[in-house]
């Protein structure tokens, strides 16, 4: 903010108010706190420009605090986690010391206490799980766990045999495969999860014994096997229903995610495929290679910074252009006096009905060097040579980036139109009637009624759209494939000017020289960026902070 603006604010707002603005500029944290002290009357006295500056400044100076709260929350979560482990360990020791002999035996033989107290079905389930775990660890689990630190000792071995037949000597090569790094890592992760599941089940077994002792001491009767089965379809039916989905999430989401994170700490690439040539642990070298600036060779740090910048720019424009234009289209169609409303909505929805795979590839061909658009412009004499919509790298391929954003508007407006239509229909009509009586213009009605209501309702949706656009693989890959190629970063897995982080990751694992560990590093960094943005913005959304305003 320039000194002239500060003087203008000081003149209209008074010295005390201006001092609060200066405090906000010099110290963001103090500025936020001072701005929060404005009363409603003080805020209403501000001019439009001052209100805008105040809100704008409040938003941005709140970001450092939100980021700080994010990391403080992580620290508190870690502290609570270890504190919880400490409480659990203390309870395990206390239960063993104060428990009866049946409980003590259950520390070694799971389910023994339940069986001895008449809860046979429950006890057999615990015992069966323990038997399966011990058998697995003895037969295969122990082997995979022991190989996990090295990820294998010997890969493919070439054996040359000399064979003499009919007086002719020939050499025959055969291959013998030994360790498989990929399989060792996969089954090692599976074994770790199985061990964690066993520890959790063992802890539940101890709690069951402690609870059973308390119930018997109080003179009550324990539940029988029939009572347990009845409970699964009655009182605890929600747990029965959630058991299968939670297992699926664990097996098909959590475990692969954990596996992918571990790959980032190896040297798994085309030279170390894990079968012919084993890969091994590589520590933080993958992150160092991705984030350290290098003057010679392939500069992955420069590529990551440039692609991340474009990814954030793309996500911003792809989100807000669709949002506001979709809202305006919905308002135009819903406006009184507009005929054939169903027809206009149907025409827009047709773009949703056509699969993006078809429409985006078709549009990509239309704007290619030999496409329909260039041919038509050449025939009309408007251009002398084809326009490189997807092939011209001049000025950072600004034309390609603009075209991608414009075409995404064509794809995204129908979705937002449908969402906005439903919300606009639920805004009370008497609000607009009152505004008209008070002489409010159309813009005033939009800025004071429609937009605040829309932002409040769709705030979380906007956030998910922004994070979704950061990982919008379809639009970029099907339209441009990342083109035009960025010559400065061509060594970093054929980086293109329109590549997002997600398409760059895809190229890393599908190129001629795939680097799986670097792709995993990029995946982790994308997750960190998206998580930080999501948590920071979510914490300052009106939908979260001022929920009572629209109750």
Short mmCIF file of C-alpha atoms in Angstrom, two decimals:
data_model
loop_
_atom_site.label_atom_id
_atom_site.label_comp_id
_atom_site.label_asym_id
_atom_site.label_seq_id
_atom_site.Cartn_x
_atom_site.Cartn_y
_atom_site.Cartn_z
CA UNK A 1 0.00 0.00 0.00
CA UNK A 2 1.49 3.35 -1.03
CA UNK A 3 1.90 6.34 1.35
CA UNK A 4 -0.68 8.27 -0.65
CA UNK A 5 -3.31 5.63 -0.04
CA UNK A 6 -2.43 5.55 3.67
CA UNK A 7 -2.88 9.33 3.87
CA UNK A 8 -6.23 9.04 2.13
CA UNK A 9 -7.32 6.32 4.54
CA UNK A 10 -6.08 8.34 7.50
CA UNK A 11 -8.05 11.36 6.38
CA UNK A 12 -11.31 9.44 6.02
CA UNK A 13 -10.94 6.96 8.85
CA UNK A 14 -9.11 8.90 11.50
CA UNK A 15 -5.64 8.45 13.00
CA UNK A 16 -6.51 5.45 15.14
CA UNK A 17 -7.92 3.46 12.23
CA UNK A 18 -4.97 4.30 10.00
CA UNK A 19 -2.56 3.19 12.70
CA UNK A 20 -4.30 -0.17 12.75
CA UNK A 21 -3.79 -0.51 9.00
CA UNK A 22 -0.09 0.32 9.34
CA UNK A 23 0.22 -2.24 12.12
CA UNK A 24 -1.31 -4.80 9.79
CA UNK A 25 1.33 -4.00 7.15
CA UNK A 26 4.31 -4.02 9.51
CA UNK A 27 3.30 -7.03 11.60
CA UNK A 28 0.85 -9.45 9.94
CA UNK A 29 0.02 -11.27 13.16
CA UNK A 30 -0.60 -8.05 15.13
CA UNK A 31 -2.40 -6.62 12.12
CA UNK A 32 -4.88 -9.46 12.07
CA UNK A 33 -5.57 -9.11 15.76
CA UNK A 34 -5.96 -5.31 15.48
CA UNK A 35 -8.29 -5.58 12.49
CA UNK A 36 -10.48 -7.99 14.39
CA UNK A 37 -11.16 -5.23 16.94
CA UNK A 38 -13.13 -3.12 14.48
CA UNK A 39 -16.74 -2.81 15.50
CA UNK A 40 -19.56 -3.16 13.00
CA UNK A 41 -20.15 0.59 13.16
CA UNK A 42 -16.49 1.36 12.40
CA UNK A 43 -16.53 -1.00 9.44
CA UNK A 44 -19.72 0.52 8.03
CA UNK A 45 -18.10 3.97 8.08
CA UNK A 46 -15.38 2.82 5.69
CA UNK A 47 -15.60 3.60 2.00
CA UNK A 48 -15.86 0.85 -0.62
CA UNK A 49 -12.16 1.04 -1.35
CA UNK A 50 -11.24 0.93 2.34
CA UNK A 51 -13.49 -2.07 2.93
CA UNK A 52 -11.89 -3.84 0.00
CA UNK A 53 -8.37 -3.08 1.27
CA UNK A 54 -9.33 -4.18 4.77
CA UNK A 55 -10.78 -7.50 3.61
CA UNK A 56 -7.93 -8.08 1.16
CA UNK A 57 -5.30 -7.39 3.80
CA UNK A 58 -7.14 -9.46 6.41
CA UNK A 59 -7.17 -12.44 4.09
CA UNK A 60 -3.49 -12.43 3.23
CA UNK A 61 -2.12 -11.61 6.67
CA UNK A 62 -4.21 -14.47 8.04
CA UNK A 63 -2.40 -16.97 5.81
CA UNK A 64 0.87 -17.08 7.85
CA UNK A 65 -1.14 -17.65 11.01
CA UNK A 66 -3.12 -20.43 9.32
CA UNK A 67 0.10 -22.09 8.13
CA UNK A 68 1.57 -21.77 11.63
CA UNK A 69 -1.58 -23.27 13.14
CA UNK A 70 -1.32 -26.11 10.63
CA UNK A 71 2.17 -27.08 11.75
CA UNK A 72 1.29 -26.50 15.41
CA UNK A 73 -1.66 -28.83 14.92
CA UNK A 74 0.64 -31.46 13.45
CA UNK A 75 2.95 -31.09 16.46
CA UNK A 76 0.05 -31.39 18.88
CA UNK A 77 -1.22 -34.43 17.00
CA UNK A 78 2.17 -36.14 17.26
CA UNK A 79 2.37 -35.27 20.96
CA UNK A 80 -1.14 -36.67 21.56
CA UNK A 81 -0.19 -39.81 19.64
CA UNK A 82 2.81 -40.56 21.82
CA UNK A 83 0.89 -39.57 24.95
CA UNK A 84 -1.81 -42.04 23.94
CA UNK A 85 0.78 -44.77 23.44
CA UNK A 86 2.15 -44.01 26.91
CA UNK A 87 -1.32 -44.33 28.44
CA UNK A 88 -1.93 -47.59 26.60
CA UNK A 89 1.37 -49.06 27.82
CA UNK A 90 0.61 -47.98 31.38
CA UNK A 91 -2.82 -49.60 31.17
CA UNK A 92 -1.29 -52.83 29.82
CA UNK A 93 1.07 -53.02 32.79
CA UNK A 94 -1.66 -52.15 35.29
CA UNK A 95 -4.06 -54.72 33.84
CA UNK A 96 -1.38 -57.45 34.07
CA UNK A 97 -0.51 -56.59 37.67
CA UNK A 98 -4.11 -56.34 38.93
CA UNK A 99 -5.67 -58.96 36.65
CA UNK A 100 -6.44 -62.57 37.60
CA UNK A 101 -4.60 -65.59 36.23
CA UNK A 102 -6.94 -65.91 33.26
CA UNK A 103 -6.10 -62.39 32.18
CA UNK A 104 -2.37 -63.02 32.63
CA UNK A 105 -2.49 -66.13 30.45
CA UNK A 106 -4.31 -64.12 27.77
CA UNK A 107 -1.20 -61.99 27.38
CA UNK A 108 0.45 -65.05 25.79
CA UNK A 109 -2.52 -67.06 24.50
CA UNK A 110 -5.00 -64.66 23.01
CA UNK A 111 -8.63 -65.44 23.77
CA UNK A 112 -7.84 -67.75 26.68
CA UNK A 113 -9.52 -65.49 29.23
CA UNK A 114 -12.66 -65.16 27.09
CA UNK A 115 -12.89 -68.95 26.62
CA UNK A 116 -12.30 -69.60 30.34
CA UNK A 117 -15.09 -67.16 31.26
CA UNK A 118 -17.60 -68.75 28.89
CA UNK A 119 -17.27 -66.40 25.90
CA UNK A 120 -16.11 -69.22 23.65
CA UNK A 121 -16.88 -67.68 20.24
CA UNK A 122 -15.08 -64.44 21.06
CA UNK A 123 -12.10 -66.28 22.49
CA UNK A 124 -11.80 -68.63 19.49
CA UNK A 125 -11.71 -65.65 17.13
CA UNK A 126 -8.80 -64.14 19.05
CA UNK A 127 -7.01 -67.50 19.22
CA UNK A 128 -7.51 -68.18 15.49
CA UNK A 129 -6.06 -64.78 14.59
CA UNK A 130 -3.00 -65.45 16.74
CA UNK A 131 -2.45 -68.87 15.17
CA UNK A 132 -2.71 -67.45 11.64
CA UNK A 133 -0.27 -64.67 12.54
CA UNK A 134 2.31 -67.05 14.03
CA UNK A 135 2.09 -69.45 11.07
CA UNK A 136 2.45 -66.59 8.59
CA UNK A 137 5.44 -65.08 10.37
CA UNK A 138 7.21 -68.45 10.60
CA UNK A 139 6.56 -69.53 7.01
CA UNK A 140 6.91 -66.33 4.98
CA UNK A 141 6.46 -63.13 6.99
CA UNK A 142 9.74 -63.42 8.84
CA UNK A 143 11.62 -63.86 5.55
CA UNK A 144 10.09 -60.78 3.92
CA UNK A 145 10.73 -58.74 7.03
CA UNK A 146 14.38 -59.83 7.21
CA UNK A 147 14.93 -58.94 3.53
CA UNK A 148 13.30 -55.51 3.86
CA UNK A 149 16.46 -53.65 5.06
CA UNK A 150 18.47 -54.79 2.00
CA UNK A 151 15.68 -55.28 -0.59
CA UNK A 152 17.54 -58.33 -1.87
CA UNK A 153 21.10 -59.57 -2.24
CA UNK A 154 21.28 -61.04 -5.74
CA UNK A 155 19.29 -60.35 -8.87
CA UNK A 156 19.33 -62.26 -12.13
CA UNK A 157 22.27 -64.60 -12.62
CA UNK A 158 23.51 -65.50 -16.10
CA UNK A 159 24.70 -69.11 -16.41
CA UNK A 160 26.74 -70.07 -19.47
CA UNK A 161 26.83 -73.79 -20.33
CA UNK A 162 29.16 -75.30 -22.93
CA UNK A 163 27.52 -78.11 -24.89
CA UNK A 164 29.36 -80.35 -27.36
CA UNK A 165 27.21 -82.21 -29.86
CA UNK A 166 28.21 -83.90 -33.13
CA UNK A 167 31.68 -82.45 -32.75
CA UNK A 168 30.41 -78.88 -32.46
CA UNK A 169 30.76 -76.83 -29.29
CA UNK A 170 28.15 -74.21 -28.47
CA UNK A 171 27.52 -71.97 -25.50
CA UNK A 172 24.02 -71.76 -24.10
CA UNK A 173 23.03 -68.92 -21.83
CA UNK A 174 20.38 -69.50 -19.19
CA UNK A 175 19.09 -67.13 -16.56
CA UNK A 176 18.41 -67.87 -12.94
CA UNK A 177 16.38 -65.39 -10.94
CA UNK A 178 17.00 -64.97 -7.23
CA UNK A 179 15.67 -62.02 -5.21
CA UNK A 180 12.97 -59.61 -6.36
CA UNK A 181 13.23 -56.16 -4.79
CA UNK A 182 9.73 -55.16 -5.82
CA UNK A 183 8.20 -58.24 -4.26
CA UNK A 184 10.31 -57.87 -1.12
CA UNK A 185 9.14 -54.28 -0.62
CA UNK A 186 5.51 -55.17 -1.34
CA UNK A 187 5.32 -58.18 0.96
CA UNK A 188 7.46 -56.39 3.54
CA UNK A 189 4.85 -53.61 3.69
CA UNK A 190 2.09 -56.23 3.91
CA UNK A 191 3.92 -57.90 6.81
CA UNK A 192 4.31 -54.60 8.66
CA UNK A 193 0.57 -53.94 8.33
CA UNK A 194 -0.16 -57.48 9.54
CA UNK A 195 2.06 -56.92 12.59
CA UNK A 196 0.26 -53.65 13.37
CA UNK A 197 -3.09 -55.43 13.02
CA UNK A 198 -1.88 -58.17 15.38
CA UNK A 199 -0.72 -55.67 18.01
CA UNK A 200 -4.07 -53.88 17.81
CA UNK A 201 -5.98 -57.16 18.13
CA UNK A 202 -3.78 -58.24 21.05
CA UNK A 203 -4.57 -54.93 22.77
CA UNK A 204 -8.30 -55.45 22.19
CA UNK A 205 -7.92 -58.92 23.70
CA UNK A 206 -6.39 -57.39 26.87
CA UNK A 207 -9.18 -54.80 27.10
CA UNK A 208 -11.78 -57.54 26.75
CA UNK A 209 -10.29 -59.37 29.72
CA UNK A 210 -10.20 -56.20 31.82
CA UNK A 211 -13.82 -55.40 30.98
CA UNK A 212 -14.95 -58.97 31.66
CA UNK A 213 -13.34 -58.90 35.11
CA UNK A 214 -15.15 -55.67 36.01
CA UNK A 215 -18.51 -57.05 34.84
CA UNK A 216 -18.11 -60.27 36.86
CA UNK A 217 -17.01 -58.38 39.97
CA UNK A 218 -20.13 -56.22 39.73
CA UNK A 219 -22.27 -59.39 39.76
CA UNK A 220 -23.50 -59.07 36.18
CA UNK A 221 -23.51 -61.76 33.50
CA UNK A 222 -21.19 -61.75 30.50
CA UNK A 223 -22.52 -61.82 26.95
CA UNK A 224 -22.71 -65.24 25.33
CA UNK A 225 -21.80 -66.15 21.74
CA UNK A 226 -25.44 -65.72 20.72
CA UNK A 227 -25.48 -62.27 22.28
CA UNK A 228 -22.35 -61.33 20.31
CA UNK A 229 -23.89 -62.49 17.03
CA UNK A 230 -27.14 -60.69 17.81
CA UNK A 231 -25.19 -57.54 18.60
CA UNK A 232 -23.50 -57.64 15.17
CA UNK A 233 -26.89 -57.34 13.46
CA UNK A 234 -28.48 -55.03 16.00
CA UNK A 235 -26.60 -52.64 18.31
CA UNK A 236 -23.29 -52.85 16.43
CA UNK A 237 -24.75 -53.29 12.95
CA UNK A 238 -23.00 -50.09 11.82
CA UNK A 239 -19.67 -51.72 12.59
CA UNK A 240 -20.66 -54.80 10.62
CA UNK A 241 -21.54 -52.68 7.60
CA UNK A 242 -18.35 -50.63 7.84
CA UNK A 243 -16.04 -53.64 8.23
CA UNK A 244 -15.85 -54.45 4.50
CA UNK A 245 -15.43 -50.84 3.25
CA UNK A 246 -12.75 -50.12 5.86
CA UNK A 247 -10.90 -53.27 4.87
CA UNK A 248 -11.08 -52.22 1.22
CA UNK A 249 -9.76 -48.74 2.04
CA UNK A 250 -6.90 -50.26 4.02
CA UNK A 251 -5.93 -52.79 1.33
CA UNK A 252 -6.51 -50.73 -1.81
CA UNK A 253 -5.74 -47.19 -0.60
CA UNK A 254 -3.63 -47.02 2.56
CA UNK A 255 -1.23 -49.86 1.75
CA UNK A 256 -0.50 -48.72 -1.85
CA UNK A 257 -0.02 -45.16 -0.56
CA UNK A 258 2.45 -46.39 2.06
CA UNK A 259 4.21 -48.47 -0.61
CA UNK A 260 4.43 -45.45 -2.94
CA UNK A 261 5.95 -43.31 -0.18
CA UNK A 262 8.63 -45.93 0.48
CA UNK A 263 9.52 -46.08 -3.23
CA UNK A 264 10.61 -42.42 -2.97
CA UNK A 265 13.42 -43.53 -0.65
CA UNK A 266 14.83 -46.10 -3.11
CA UNK A 267 16.64 -45.90 -6.47
CA UNK A 268 13.89 -47.76 -8.35
CA UNK A 269 14.22 -46.79 -12.04
CA UNK A 270 14.81 -48.29 -15.49
CA UNK A 271 18.34 -49.33 -14.52
CA UNK A 272 17.22 -50.92 -11.27
CA UNK A 273 14.01 -52.75 -12.08
CA UNK A 274 14.14 -54.96 -9.00
CA UNK A 275 14.31 -58.23 -10.93
CA UNK A 276 17.32 -58.13 -13.26
CA UNK A 277 19.11 -55.41 -11.32
CA UNK A 278 17.94 -55.00 -7.75
CA UNK A 279 17.09 -51.59 -6.37
CA UNK A 280 18.04 -50.54 -2.85
CA UNK A 281 17.32 -47.87 -0.28
CA UNK A 282 18.55 -44.46 -1.34
CA UNK A 283 17.59 -42.29 1.63
CA UNK A 284 16.67 -38.68 0.85
CA UNK A 285 18.69 -38.57 -2.38
CA UNK A 286 15.50 -38.49 -4.46
CA UNK A 287 14.26 -35.39 -2.63
CA UNK A 288 17.73 -33.86 -2.86
CA UNK A 289 17.81 -34.47 -6.61
CA UNK A 290 14.35 -32.94 -7.04
CA UNK A 291 14.81 -29.88 -4.83
CA UNK A 292 18.50 -29.00 -5.19
CA UNK A 293 19.47 -26.54 -7.89
CA UNK A 294 22.23 -27.85 -10.19
CA UNK A 295 24.12 -25.79 -12.73
CA UNK A 296 24.98 -28.76 -14.95
CA UNK A 297 23.08 -31.80 -16.18
CA UNK A 298 19.35 -32.27 -15.70
CA UNK A 299 17.94 -29.63 -13.38
CA UNK A 300 14.89 -31.22 -11.80
CA UNK A 301 14.61 -28.38 -9.29
CA UNK A 302 14.08 -25.82 -12.08
CA UNK A 303 11.55 -28.11 -13.75
CA UNK A 304 9.65 -28.62 -10.50
CA UNK A 305 9.54 -24.90 -9.74
CA UNK A 306 8.36 -23.94 -13.23
CA UNK A 307 5.75 -26.69 -13.43
CA UNK A 308 4.47 -25.96 -9.90
CA UNK A 309 4.05 -22.27 -10.79
CA UNK A 310 2.06 -23.10 -13.93
CA UNK A 311 0.04 -25.70 -12.01
CA UNK A 312 -1.05 -23.11 -9.44
CA UNK A 313 -1.85 -20.54 -12.18
CA UNK A 314 -3.82 -23.14 -14.12
CA UNK A 315 -5.74 -24.27 -11.03
CA UNK A 316 -6.65 -20.67 -10.15
CA UNK A 317 -7.99 -19.70 -13.58
CA UNK A 318 -9.57 -23.09 -14.27
CA UNK A 319 -11.47 -22.86 -10.99
CA UNK A 320 -12.63 -19.24 -10.88
CA UNK A 321 -13.35 -18.71 -14.59
CA UNK A 322 -15.66 -21.71 -14.55
CA UNK A 323 -17.17 -20.65 -11.24
CA UNK A 324 -18.13 -17.08 -12.13
CA UNK A 325 -19.03 -17.73 -15.76
CA UNK A 326 -21.09 -20.76 -14.78
CA UNK A 327 -22.86 -18.63 -12.16
CA UNK A 328 -23.59 -15.86 -14.68
CA UNK A 329 -24.95 -18.37 -17.21
CA UNK A 330 -27.23 -19.83 -14.53
CA UNK A 331 -28.43 -16.35 -13.56
CA UNK A 332 -29.14 -15.48 -17.20
CA UNK A 333 -31.13 -18.66 -17.79
CA UNK A 334 -33.06 -18.28 -14.51
CA UNK A 335 -33.89 -14.63 -15.18
CA UNK A 336 -37.58 -13.92 -15.53
CA UNK A 337 -38.69 -13.48 -19.10
CA UNK A 338 -36.13 -15.83 -20.61
CA UNK A 339 -37.88 -18.35 -22.85
CA UNK A 340 -36.92 -21.97 -23.58
CA UNK A 341 -35.01 -22.37 -20.32
CA UNK A 342 -35.07 -26.15 -20.57
CA UNK A 343 -33.62 -25.99 -24.08
CA UNK A 344 -30.66 -23.84 -23.03
CA UNK A 345 -29.92 -26.09 -20.07
CA UNK A 346 -30.16 -29.17 -22.29
CA UNK A 347 -27.72 -27.73 -24.83
CA UNK A 348 -25.19 -27.02 -22.09
CA UNK A 349 -25.63 -30.43 -20.51
CA UNK A 350 -24.84 -32.10 -23.83
CA UNK A 351 -21.17 -31.18 -23.29
CA UNK A 352 -21.30 -33.26 -20.10
CA UNK A 353 -22.98 -36.18 -21.83
CA UNK A 354 -20.17 -36.48 -24.40
CA UNK A 355 -17.14 -38.22 -22.84
CA UNK A 356 -14.16 -35.92 -22.37
CA UNK A 357 -11.93 -38.51 -24.02
CA UNK A 358 -13.78 -37.90 -27.30
CA UNK A 359 -14.45 -34.16 -27.10
CA UNK A 360 -10.97 -33.15 -25.91
CA UNK A 361 -9.17 -35.26 -28.50
CA UNK A 362 -11.41 -33.83 -31.21
CA UNK A 363 -10.77 -30.24 -30.09
CA UNK A 364 -7.05 -31.00 -29.88
CA UNK A 365 -7.05 -32.10 -33.52
CA UNK A 366 -9.12 -29.05 -34.54
CA UNK A 367 -6.42 -26.68 -33.26
CA UNK A 368 -3.40 -28.66 -34.44
CA UNK A 369 -1.09 -27.27 -37.16
CA UNK A 370 -2.99 -29.21 -39.83
CA UNK A 371 -6.35 -28.97 -38.07
CA UNK A 372 -9.67 -27.57 -39.15
CA UNK A 373 -9.13 -24.12 -37.61
CA UNK A 374 -5.78 -23.47 -39.29
CA UNK A 375 -7.02 -24.79 -42.64
CA UNK A 376 -10.08 -22.54 -42.49
CA UNK A 377 -8.00 -19.46 -41.63
CA UNK A 378 -5.54 -20.26 -44.45
CA UNK A 379 -8.37 -20.69 -46.97
CA UNK A 380 -9.85 -17.33 -45.99
CA UNK A 381 -6.44 -15.69 -46.33
CA UNK A 382 -6.39 -14.42 -42.76
CA UNK A 383 -3.04 -16.10 -42.03
CA UNK A 384 -0.08 -17.06 -44.18
CA UNK A 385 1.16 -19.95 -42.09
CA UNK A 386 -0.46 -22.23 -39.49
CA UNK A 387 -0.80 -20.87 -35.97
CA UNK A 388 1.04 -23.11 -33.50
CA UNK A 389 -1.69 -23.42 -30.91
CA UNK A 390 0.05 -26.46 -29.40
CA UNK A 391 3.50 -26.22 -30.97
CA UNK A 392 4.72 -22.64 -30.54
CA UNK A 393 7.00 -22.33 -27.45
CA UNK A 394 7.40 -18.56 -27.86
CA UNK A 395 7.00 -16.53 -24.67
CA UNK A 396 6.65 -19.67 -22.60
CA UNK A 397 3.90 -21.06 -24.86
CA UNK A 398 1.50 -18.39 -23.60
CA UNK A 399 -0.91 -19.11 -26.48
CA UNK A 400 -1.11 -22.81 -25.58
CA UNK A 401 -1.77 -21.97 -21.94
CA UNK A 402 -4.52 -19.48 -22.80
CA UNK A 403 -6.15 -21.99 -25.18
CA UNK A 404 -6.12 -24.69 -22.51
CA UNK A 405 -7.85 -22.37 -20.02
CA UNK A 406 -10.46 -21.27 -22.60
CA UNK A 407 -11.29 -24.83 -23.65
CA UNK A 408 -11.57 -25.83 -20.00
CA UNK A 409 -14.19 -23.08 -19.61
CA UNK A 410 -16.24 -24.73 -22.35
CA UNK A 411 -16.03 -28.02 -20.45
CA UNK A 412 -16.58 -26.67 -16.93
CA UNK A 413 -19.36 -24.12 -17.31
CA UNK A 414 -22.19 -26.72 -17.58
CA UNK A 415 -21.24 -28.32 -14.24
CA UNK A 416 -21.17 -24.96 -12.47
CA UNK A 417 -24.38 -23.92 -14.20
CA UNK A 418 -26.18 -26.92 -12.73
CA UNK A 419 -24.73 -26.35 -9.25
CA UNK A 420 -25.49 -22.62 -9.31
CA UNK A 421 -29.02 -23.18 -10.62
CA UNK A 422 -29.95 -25.28 -7.60
CA UNK A 423 -28.48 -22.73 -5.18
CA UNK A 424 -29.98 -19.67 -6.87
CA UNK A 425 -33.44 -21.20 -6.70
CA UNK A 426 -33.10 -21.46 -2.92
CA UNK A 427 -32.19 -17.83 -2.29
CA UNK A 428 -35.28 -16.21 -0.70
CA UNK A 429 -37.04 -14.00 -3.24
CA UNK A 430 -38.01 -11.48 -0.56
CA UNK A 431 -34.35 -10.50 -0.23
CA UNK A 432 -34.33 -9.26 -3.81
CA UNK A 433 -37.71 -7.60 -3.40
CA UNK A 434 -36.49 -5.69 -0.35
CA UNK A 435 -33.34 -4.68 -2.20
CA UNK A 436 -35.36 -3.37 -5.14
CA UNK A 437 -37.60 -1.34 -2.81
CA UNK A 438 -34.46 0.18 -1.25
CA UNK A 439 -33.30 1.16 -4.75
CA UNK A 440 -30.46 -1.35 -5.08
CA UNK A 441 -29.11 -1.80 -8.58
CA UNK A 442 -28.60 -5.16 -10.24
CA UNK A 443 -24.89 -5.11 -9.36
CA UNK A 444 -25.70 -4.28 -5.73
CA UNK A 445 -28.11 -7.20 -5.55
CA UNK A 446 -25.49 -9.49 -6.99
CA UNK A 447 -22.61 -8.31 -4.79
CA UNK A 448 -24.60 -8.09 -1.55
CA UNK A 449 -27.03 -11.02 -1.87
CA UNK A 450 -26.23 -13.48 -4.64
CA UNK A 451 -22.43 -13.65 -4.40
CA UNK A 452 -22.16 -13.91 -0.57
CA UNK A 453 -24.80 -16.61 -0.54
CA UNK A 454 -23.10 -18.53 -3.35
CA UNK A 455 -19.65 -18.24 -1.77
CA UNK A 456 -20.95 -19.41 1.58
CA UNK A 457 -22.68 -22.47 0.13
CA UNK A 458 -20.03 -23.38 -2.43
CA UNK A 459 -16.89 -22.48 -0.45
CA UNK A 460 -15.89 -26.11 0.24
CA UNK A 461 -16.80 -26.99 -3.36
CA UNK A 462 -14.49 -24.25 -4.66
CA UNK A 463 -11.67 -25.65 -2.55
CA UNK A 464 -12.18 -29.17 -3.87
CA UNK A 465 -12.36 -27.83 -7.42
CA UNK A 466 -9.07 -25.98 -6.96
CA UNK A 467 -7.27 -29.04 -5.61
CA UNK A 468 -8.93 -31.18 -8.27
CA UNK A 469 -7.71 -28.87 -11.04
CA UNK A 470 -4.17 -29.14 -9.70
CA UNK A 471 -4.44 -32.84 -10.54
CA UNK A 472 -6.57 -32.40 -13.69
CA UNK A 473 -4.85 -34.99 -15.86
CA UNK A 474 -7.51 -35.35 -18.57
CA UNK A 475 -7.70 -31.80 -19.91
CA UNK A 476 -3.95 -31.25 -20.21
CA UNK A 477 -2.94 -34.69 -21.44
CA UNK A 478 -5.75 -35.12 -23.96
CA UNK A 479 -5.48 -31.57 -25.33
CA UNK A 480 -1.75 -30.94 -25.51
CA UNK A 481 0.07 -33.85 -23.93
CA UNK A 482 2.10 -31.14 -22.21
CA UNK A 483 3.21 -29.58 -25.51
CA UNK A 484 4.99 -27.55 -26.63
CA UNK A 485 8.21 -29.08 -25.35
CA UNK A 486 10.25 -26.90 -23.02
CA UNK A 487 13.73 -26.98 -24.54
CA UNK A 488 15.34 -25.64 -21.37
CA UNK A 489 13.99 -28.56 -19.32
CA UNK A 490 13.88 -31.23 -22.01
CA UNK A 491 16.20 -33.50 -20.03
CA UNK A 492 13.75 -33.73 -17.13
CA UNK A 493 11.49 -36.40 -18.67
CA UNK A 494 10.44 -34.35 -21.75
CA UNK A 495 8.83 -31.51 -19.81
CA UNK A 496 6.34 -29.41 -21.77
CA UNK A 497 5.19 -25.85 -21.19
CA UNK A 498 1.62 -26.91 -20.38
CA UNK A 499 2.55 -29.91 -18.23
CA UNK A 500 1.07 -30.05 -14.75
CA UNK A 501 2.81 -31.88 -11.93
CA UNK A 502 0.48 -34.85 -12.45
CA UNK A 503 1.24 -35.13 -16.19
CA UNK A 504 4.95 -34.72 -15.50
CA UNK A 505 4.71 -37.57 -13.02
CA UNK A 506 3.00 -39.67 -15.69
CA UNK A 507 5.80 -38.97 -18.17
CA UNK A 508 8.40 -39.99 -15.60
CA UNK A 509 7.04 -43.50 -15.36
CA UNK A 510 6.02 -43.97 -19.01
CA UNK A 511 9.01 -42.56 -20.84
CA UNK A 512 11.94 -44.41 -22.38
CA UNK A 513 13.88 -44.13 -19.11
CA UNK A 514 11.30 -44.30 -16.31
CA UNK A 515 12.32 -43.02 -12.89
CA UNK A 516 9.82 -44.45 -10.45
CA UNK A 517 11.49 -43.08 -7.35
CA UNK A 518 11.41 -39.50 -8.70
CA UNK A 519 7.77 -39.93 -9.66
CA UNK A 520 7.07 -41.00 -6.10
CA UNK A 521 8.92 -37.92 -4.83
CA UNK A 522 6.78 -35.70 -7.07
CA UNK A 523 3.65 -37.45 -5.78
CA UNK A 524 4.64 -36.74 -2.17
CA UNK A 525 5.43 -33.09 -2.94
CA UNK A 526 2.10 -32.67 -4.75
CA UNK A 527 0.34 -34.11 -1.71
CA UNK A 528 2.15 -31.68 0.61
CA UNK A 529 1.31 -28.66 -1.57
CA UNK A 530 -2.35 -29.67 -1.95
CA UNK A 531 -2.69 -30.52 1.75
CA UNK A 532 -1.22 -27.21 2.93
CA UNK A 533 -3.36 -25.15 0.54
CA UNK A 534 -6.50 -27.11 1.43
CA UNK A 535 -6.05 -26.86 5.19
CA UNK A 536 -5.07 -23.19 5.14
CA UNK A 537 -7.94 -22.12 2.88
CA UNK A 538 -10.44 -24.38 4.61
CA UNK A 539 -9.63 -22.75 7.94
CA UNK A 540 -10.52 -19.28 6.63
CA UNK A 541 -13.60 -20.15 4.58
CA UNK A 542 -16.75 -18.25 5.62
CA UNK A 543 -18.61 -21.57 5.51
CA UNK A 544 -16.42 -22.79 8.37
CA UNK A 545 -15.76 -19.61 10.37
CA UNK A 546 -19.16 -17.92 10.11
CA UNK A 547 -21.55 -20.82 9.81
CA UNK A 548 -24.04 -19.21 12.20
CA UNK A 549 -24.47 -16.22 9.86
CA UNK A 550 -26.59 -18.27 7.45
CA UNK A 551 -28.48 -20.36 9.96
#
